[in-house]
PDB file of C-alpha atoms in Angstrom:
ATOM      1  CA  MET A  25       3.521 -19.611 -38.750  1.00 43.00           C
ATOM      2  CA  PRO A  26       0.963 -17.585 -36.880  1.00 69.00           C
ATOM      3  CA  PHE A  27       2.012 -15.269 -35.118  1.00 72.00           C
ATOM      4  CA  PHE A  28       0.790 -16.812 -31.386  1.00 78.00           C
ATOM      5  CA  ASN A  29       1.877 -20.194 -32.517  1.00 76.00           C
ATOM      6  CA  PHE A  30       5.115 -18.358 -32.537  1.00 73.00           C
ATOM      7  CA  PHE A  31       4.629 -16.720 -29.584  1.00 75.00           C
ATOM      8  CA  CYS A  32       3.528 -20.000 -27.795  1.00 78.00           C
ATOM      9  CA  ASP A  33       7.019 -21.756 -28.981  1.00 75.00           C
ATOM     10  CA  LEU A  34       9.111 -18.901 -27.837  1.00 71.00           C
ATOM     11  CA  ALA A  35       7.431 -18.162 -24.541  1.00 74.00           C
ATOM     12  CA  GLY A  36       6.035 -21.812 -23.264  1.00 77.00           C
ATOM     13  CA  SER A  37       2.453 -20.032 -22.966  1.00 80.00           C
ATOM     14  CA  ILE A  38      -1.746 -21.691 -23.436  1.00 83.00           C
ATOM     15  CA  ILE A  39      -3.465 -18.802 -25.095  1.00 82.00           C
ATOM     16  CA  VAL A  40      -6.922 -17.960 -24.566  1.00 84.00           C
ATOM     17  CA  THR A  41      -8.716 -15.585 -26.963  1.00 83.00           C
ATOM     18  CA  GLU A  42     -11.947 -13.626 -25.446  1.00 80.00           C
ATOM     19  CA  ALA A  43     -11.993 -11.979 -29.057  1.00 76.00           C
ATOM     20  CA  GLU A  44     -11.815 -12.334 -32.722  1.00 79.00           C
ATOM     21  CA  THR A  45      -7.843 -11.641 -33.510  1.00 77.00           C
ATOM     22  CA  ARG A  46      -6.982 -10.632 -36.319  1.00 74.00           C
ATOM     23  CA  GLY A  47      -4.435  -8.829 -38.473  1.00 72.00           C
ATOM     24  CA  SER A  48      -0.420  -8.906 -39.186  1.00 76.00           C
ATOM     25  CA  VAL A  49       2.665  -8.118 -37.477  1.00 76.00           C
ATOM     26  CA  ALA A  50       5.996  -7.603 -38.465  1.00 77.00           C
ATOM     27  CA  VAL A  51       8.704  -9.106 -35.429  1.00 78.00           C
ATOM     28  CA  TRP A  52      12.638  -9.432 -36.368  1.00 81.00           C
ATOM     29  CA  LEU A  53      14.630 -11.257 -33.559  1.00 79.00           C
ATOM     30  CA  ASN A  54      18.326 -11.410 -34.117  1.00 86.00           C
ATOM     31  CA  THR A  55      18.511 -13.125 -30.647  1.00 87.00           C
ATOM     32  CA  PRO A  56      16.528 -14.809 -28.396  1.00 83.00           C
ATOM     33  CA  VAL A  57      14.942 -13.046 -26.043  1.00 81.00           C
ATOM     34  CA  THR A  58      13.644 -14.114 -22.309  1.00 83.00           C
ATOM     35  CA  LYS A  59       9.507 -15.040 -21.634  1.00 80.00           C
ATOM     36  CA  LYS A  60       9.161 -11.200 -19.744  1.00 83.00           C
ATOM     37  CA  GLU A  61      10.589  -9.844 -23.366  1.00 85.00           C
ATOM     38  CA  ALA A  62       8.585 -11.976 -25.361  1.00 81.00           C
ATOM     39  CA  GLU A  63       5.368 -11.351 -22.998  1.00 83.00           C
ATOM     40  CA  ASP A  64       6.174  -7.963 -23.488  1.00 86.00           C
ATOM     41  CA  LEU A  65       6.531  -7.734 -27.307  1.00 85.00           C
ATOM     42  CA  LEU A  66       3.139  -9.738 -27.377  1.00 84.00           C
ATOM     43  CA  GLN A  67       1.646  -6.805 -24.573  1.00 88.00           C
ATOM     44  CA  THR A  68       2.898  -4.117 -27.053  1.00 89.00           C
ATOM     45  CA  LEU A  69       2.048  -5.985 -30.183  1.00 87.00           C
ATOM     46  CA  LEU A  70      -1.437  -6.414 -29.263  1.00 87.00           C
ATOM     47  CA  THR A  71      -1.881  -2.523 -27.969  1.00 87.00           C
ATOM     48  CA  GLN A  72      -1.370  -1.616 -30.926  1.00 86.00           C
ATOM     49  CA  HIS A  73      -3.693  -3.530 -32.134  1.00 86.00           C
ATOM     50  CA  GLY A  74      -6.693  -3.037 -30.207  1.00 87.00           C
ATOM     51  CA  TYR A  75      -5.955  -5.606 -27.516  1.00 88.00           C
ATOM     52  CA  THR A  76      -4.359  -6.435 -24.240  1.00 89.00           C
ATOM     53  CA  ALA A  77      -3.253  -9.068 -22.376  1.00 87.00           C
ATOM     54  CA  HIS A  78      -3.081 -10.288 -19.008  1.00 87.00           C
ATOM     55  CA  ILE A  79      -1.147 -13.167 -18.202  1.00 83.00           C
ATOM     56  CA  GLU A  80      -0.881 -15.379 -15.362  1.00 84.00           C
ATOM     57  CA  GLY A  81       1.316 -17.882 -14.775  1.00 84.00           C
ATOM     58  CA  ARG A  82       1.574 -20.171 -18.473  1.00 83.00           C
ATOM     59  CA  LYS A  83      -2.171 -18.510 -18.970  1.00 86.00           C
ATOM     60  CA  MET A  84      -2.510 -15.343 -21.370  1.00 85.00           C
ATOM     61  CA  LYS A  85      -5.897 -13.994 -21.759  1.00 88.00           C
ATOM     62  CA  ILE A  86      -6.270 -11.746 -24.399  1.00 88.00           C
ATOM     63  CA  ILE A  87      -8.986  -9.271 -24.891  1.00 89.00           C
ATOM     64  CA  LEU A  88     -10.525  -6.122 -26.959  1.00 89.00           C
ATOM     65  CA  LYS A  89      -8.433  -3.260 -25.281  1.00 88.00           C
ATOM     66  CA  GLU A  90     -12.187  -1.251 -24.827  1.00 88.00           C
ATOM     67  CA  ASN A  91     -13.404  -4.354 -22.582  1.00 89.00           C
ATOM     68  CA  ALA A  92      -9.870  -4.676 -20.063  1.00 88.00           C
ATOM     69  CA  ARG A  93     -11.867  -1.892 -17.589  1.00 86.00           C
ATOM     70  CA  TYR A  94     -14.328  -3.881 -16.962  1.00 88.00           C
ATOM     71  CA  ASN A  95     -12.752  -7.471 -17.299  1.00 89.00           C
ATOM     72  CA  PRO A  96     -12.041  -9.532 -13.745  1.00 90.00           C
ATOM     73  CA  ASP A  97      -8.267  -9.982 -14.866  1.00 88.00           C
ATOM     74  CA  THR A  98      -7.328  -6.624 -14.596  1.00 91.00           C
ATOM     75  CA  LYS A  99      -4.777  -5.697 -12.262  1.00 92.00           C
ATOM     76  CA  VAL A 100      -6.163  -2.876  -9.911  1.00 94.00           C
ATOM     77  CA  ILE A 101      -2.807  -1.077  -8.483  1.00 94.00           C
ATOM     78  CA  ILE A 102      -2.639   1.689  -5.211  1.00 94.00           C
ATOM     79  CA  ALA A 103       0.524   4.114  -6.220  1.00 90.00           C
ATOM     80  CA  ASN A 104       1.381   7.274  -6.445  1.00 90.00           C
ATOM     81  CA  ASP A 105       5.367   6.259  -6.529  1.00 93.00           C
ATOM     82  CA  PRO A 106       6.287   6.917 -10.425  1.00 94.00           C
ATOM     83  CA  THR A 107       9.381   4.986 -10.279  1.00 94.00           C
ATOM     84  CA  LYS A 108       7.353   1.812  -9.235  1.00 94.00           C
ATOM     85  CA  ILE A 109       5.547   1.146 -11.880  1.00 95.00           C
ATOM     86  CA  PRO A 110       6.876   0.002 -14.863  1.00 93.00           C
ATOM     87  CA  ARG A 111       7.119   1.042 -18.420  1.00 92.00           C
ATOM     88  CA  ASN A 112       5.475  -1.089 -20.215  1.00 91.00           C
ATOM     89  CA  ASP A 113       1.549  -1.483 -22.274  1.00 91.00           C
ATOM     90  CA  GLU A 114       0.190  -3.773 -19.355  1.00 91.00           C
ATOM     91  CA  ILE A 115      -3.446  -2.174 -19.063  1.00 92.00           C
ATOM     92  CA  VAL A 116      -4.360  -2.329 -15.320  1.00 94.00           C
ATOM     93  CA  THR A 117      -6.628   0.020 -13.173  1.00 95.00           C
ATOM     94  CA  GLN A 118      -4.409   2.542 -10.846  1.00 96.00           C
ATOM     95  CA  ILE A 119      -6.099   3.972  -8.023  1.00 96.00           C
ATOM     96  CA  ILE A 120      -3.566   7.056  -7.959  1.00 96.00           C
ATOM     97  CA  PRO A 121      -3.953   8.807  -3.715  1.00 95.00           C
ATOM     98  CA  VAL A 122      -3.521  13.068  -4.015  1.00 93.00           C
ATOM     99  CA  ARG A 123      -2.277  14.594  -0.726  1.00 90.00           C
ATOM    100  CA  ASN A 124      -2.261  18.078  -1.564  1.00 89.00           C
ATOM    101  CA  ILE A 125      -4.319  19.096  -4.335  1.00 90.00           C
ATOM    102  CA  ASN A 126      -8.240  18.415  -4.923  1.00 92.00           C
ATOM    103  CA  ALA A 127      -8.408  15.078  -7.114  1.00 93.00           C
ATOM    104  CA  THR A 128     -11.899  16.392  -9.233  1.00 93.00           C
ATOM    105  CA  VAL A 129      -9.590  19.520  -9.637  1.00 92.00           C
ATOM    106  CA  LEU A 130      -6.133  18.199 -10.264  1.00 92.00           C
ATOM    107  CA  LEU A 131      -8.456  15.940 -13.075  1.00 92.00           C
ATOM    108  CA  ARG A 132      -9.683  19.421 -14.317  1.00 91.00           C
ATOM    109  CA  ASP A 133      -6.461  20.881 -14.313  1.00 91.00           C
ATOM    110  CA  LEU A 134      -4.331  17.441 -16.270  1.00 91.00           C
ATOM    111  CA  GLY A 135      -7.424  17.235 -19.092  1.00 87.00           C
ATOM    112  CA  THR A 136      -5.060  18.208 -22.021  1.00 89.00           C
ATOM    113  CA  LEU A 137      -2.490  16.073 -20.904  1.00 91.00           C
ATOM    114  CA  ILE A 138      -4.445  12.505 -20.195  1.00 92.00           C
ATOM    115  CA  PRO A 139      -3.726  10.540 -23.289  1.00 91.00           C
ATOM    116  CA  SER A 140      -7.693   9.706 -25.153  1.00 89.00           C
ATOM    117  CA  THR A 141      -6.950   5.534 -24.497  1.00 87.00           C
ATOM    118  CA  ALA A 142      -7.229   6.096 -20.437  1.00 92.00           C
ATOM    119  CA  VAL A 143     -10.579   6.209 -18.894  1.00 92.00           C
ATOM    120  CA  VAL A 144     -10.144   8.606 -15.704  1.00 94.00           C
ATOM    121  CA  SER A 145     -12.247   9.398 -13.155  1.00 94.00           C
ATOM    122  CA  PRO A 146     -11.748  11.081  -9.619  1.00 94.00           C
ATOM    123  CA  GLN A 147     -12.816   9.419  -6.040  1.00 93.00           C
ATOM    124  CA  ASP A 148     -13.987  12.336  -4.046  1.00 88.00           C
ATOM    125  CA  GLY A 149     -14.510  10.474  -0.674  1.00 88.00           C
ATOM    126  CA  GLY A 150     -10.175   9.359  -0.670  1.00 90.00           C
ATOM    127  CA  ASN A 151      -9.179  12.447  -2.654  1.00 94.00           C
ATOM    128  CA  SER A 152      -7.933   9.664  -5.366  1.00 95.00           C
ATOM    129  CA  ILE A 153      -7.934   9.275  -9.128  1.00 95.00           C
ATOM    130  CA  LEU A 154      -8.870   6.308 -11.309  1.00 95.00           C
ATOM    131  CA  MET A 155      -7.028   5.525 -14.241  1.00 95.00           C
ATOM    132  CA  THR A 156      -7.441   2.610 -16.248  1.00 95.00           C
ATOM    133  CA  ASP A 157      -4.848   2.619 -19.356  1.00 94.00           C
ATOM    134  CA  THR A 158      -1.286   1.242 -20.260  1.00 93.00           C
ATOM    135  CA  GLN A 159       1.115   1.592 -17.625  1.00 94.00           C
ATOM    136  CA  MET A 160       3.011   3.359 -19.606  1.00 94.00           C
ATOM    137  CA  ASN A 161       0.487   6.140 -20.001  1.00 95.00           C
ATOM    138  CA  ILE A 162      -0.204   6.573 -16.129  1.00 96.00           C
ATOM    139  CA  ARG A 163       3.670   6.569 -14.620  1.00 96.00           C
ATOM    140  CA  ARG A 164       3.441   9.850 -16.976  1.00 95.00           C
ATOM    141  CA  VAL A 165       0.427  10.912 -15.595  1.00 95.00           C
ATOM    142  CA  VAL A 166       1.403  10.204 -12.122  1.00 95.00           C
ATOM    143  CA  GLU A 167       4.891  11.701 -12.459  1.00 95.00           C
ATOM    144  CA  ILE A 168       3.470  14.767 -13.355  1.00 93.00           C
ATOM    145  CA  ILE A 169       0.765  14.305 -10.316  1.00 93.00           C
ATOM    146  CA  SER A 170       3.655  13.597  -7.738  1.00 92.00           C
ATOM    147  CA  LYS A 171       5.466  17.047  -9.254  1.00 90.00           C
ATOM    148  CA  LEU A 172       2.556  19.039  -8.978  1.00 90.00           C
ATOM    149  CA  ASP A 173       1.139  17.541  -5.454  1.00 86.00           C
ATOM    150  CA  GLY A 174       4.723  17.703  -4.125  1.00 78.00           C
ATOM    151  CA  GLN A 175       5.800  21.309  -5.004  1.00 69.00           C
ATOM    152  CA  VAL A 176       2.346  22.608  -3.221  1.00 56.00           C
ATOM    153  CA  SER A 177       3.717  20.817  -0.179  1.00 49.00           C
ATOM    154  CA  SER A 178       6.871  22.075   0.095  1.00 49.00           C
ATOM    155  CA  ALA A 179       5.139  25.531  -0.633  1.00 49.00           C
ATOM    156  CA  SER A 180       3.090  25.431   2.492  1.00 51.00           C
ATOM    157  CA  SER A 181       4.324  24.900   6.104  1.00 57.00           C
ATOM    158  CA  LEU A 182       2.388  23.877   9.069  1.00 57.00           C
ATOM    159  CA  ARG A 183       3.395  25.060  12.218  1.00 68.00           C
ATOM    160  CA  VAL A 184       1.400  24.048  15.913  1.00 70.00           C
ATOM    161  CA  PHE A 185       1.430  27.227  18.479  1.00 71.00           C
ATOM    162  CA  PRO A 186       0.917  25.671  22.276  1.00 79.00           C
ATOM    163  CA  LEU A 187      -1.371  28.275  23.818  1.00 81.00           C
ATOM    164  CA  LYS A 188      -0.652  28.987  27.206  1.00 82.00           C
ATOM    165  CA  PHE A 189      -2.887  31.473  28.258  1.00 83.00           C
ATOM    166  CA  ALA A 190      -5.561  31.794  25.645  1.00 82.00           C
ATOM    167  CA  ASP A 191      -9.223  29.688  24.340  1.00 82.00           C
ATOM    168  CA  ALA A 192      -8.117  28.010  21.489  1.00 80.00           C
ATOM    169  CA  LYS A 193     -12.272  28.494  20.360  1.00 83.00           C
ATOM    170  CA  ALA A 194     -12.190  32.028  20.717  1.00 83.00           C
ATOM    171  CA  LEU A 195      -8.801  32.529  19.485  1.00 80.00           C
ATOM    172  CA  ALA A 196      -9.582  30.834  16.431  1.00 81.00           C
ATOM    173  CA  VAL A 197     -12.608  33.105  15.628  1.00 84.00           C
ATOM    174  CA  THR A 198     -10.404  36.151  16.415  1.00 82.00           C
ATOM    175  CA  VAL A 199      -7.532  34.910  13.666  1.00 78.00           C
ATOM    176  CA  GLN A 200      -9.932  34.410  11.224  1.00 77.00           C
TER     177      GLN A 200
END
């Protein structure tokens, strides 16, 4: 029985393929699985073979992984909290806001830690990082960024001194 037929029976999904899928997989199931577990399993298997799936309701669209960044069905998410990013193989585009570090410099420094499968670019205007990859890989990068970004903010502090008898502009020149 072809795997997609097996999956449709298991999860009750309708599969649409935009790419020709070939290959073989081996799956052992000793206990029944939920629809979500079946979808996660299929997503993992597809990712291993260079594909990804976009799931909407019962419909699952299978595309080449390399085309996911251009596909209008790829989810766009804004978040910099790693605990809110699931550990799965779904490919998404994540906008990662950076608060205390320059995003371009941060991305350059993290270069060797970012998976080669990821498509990443800095967004200087919003001081953010744009990343398309699996949520598992994005979560790891966001964990690193949040620790670095938080460390910088805890190392510096801001104090406000109200001026009573001085001009702020004149004092700023003196301080500089």
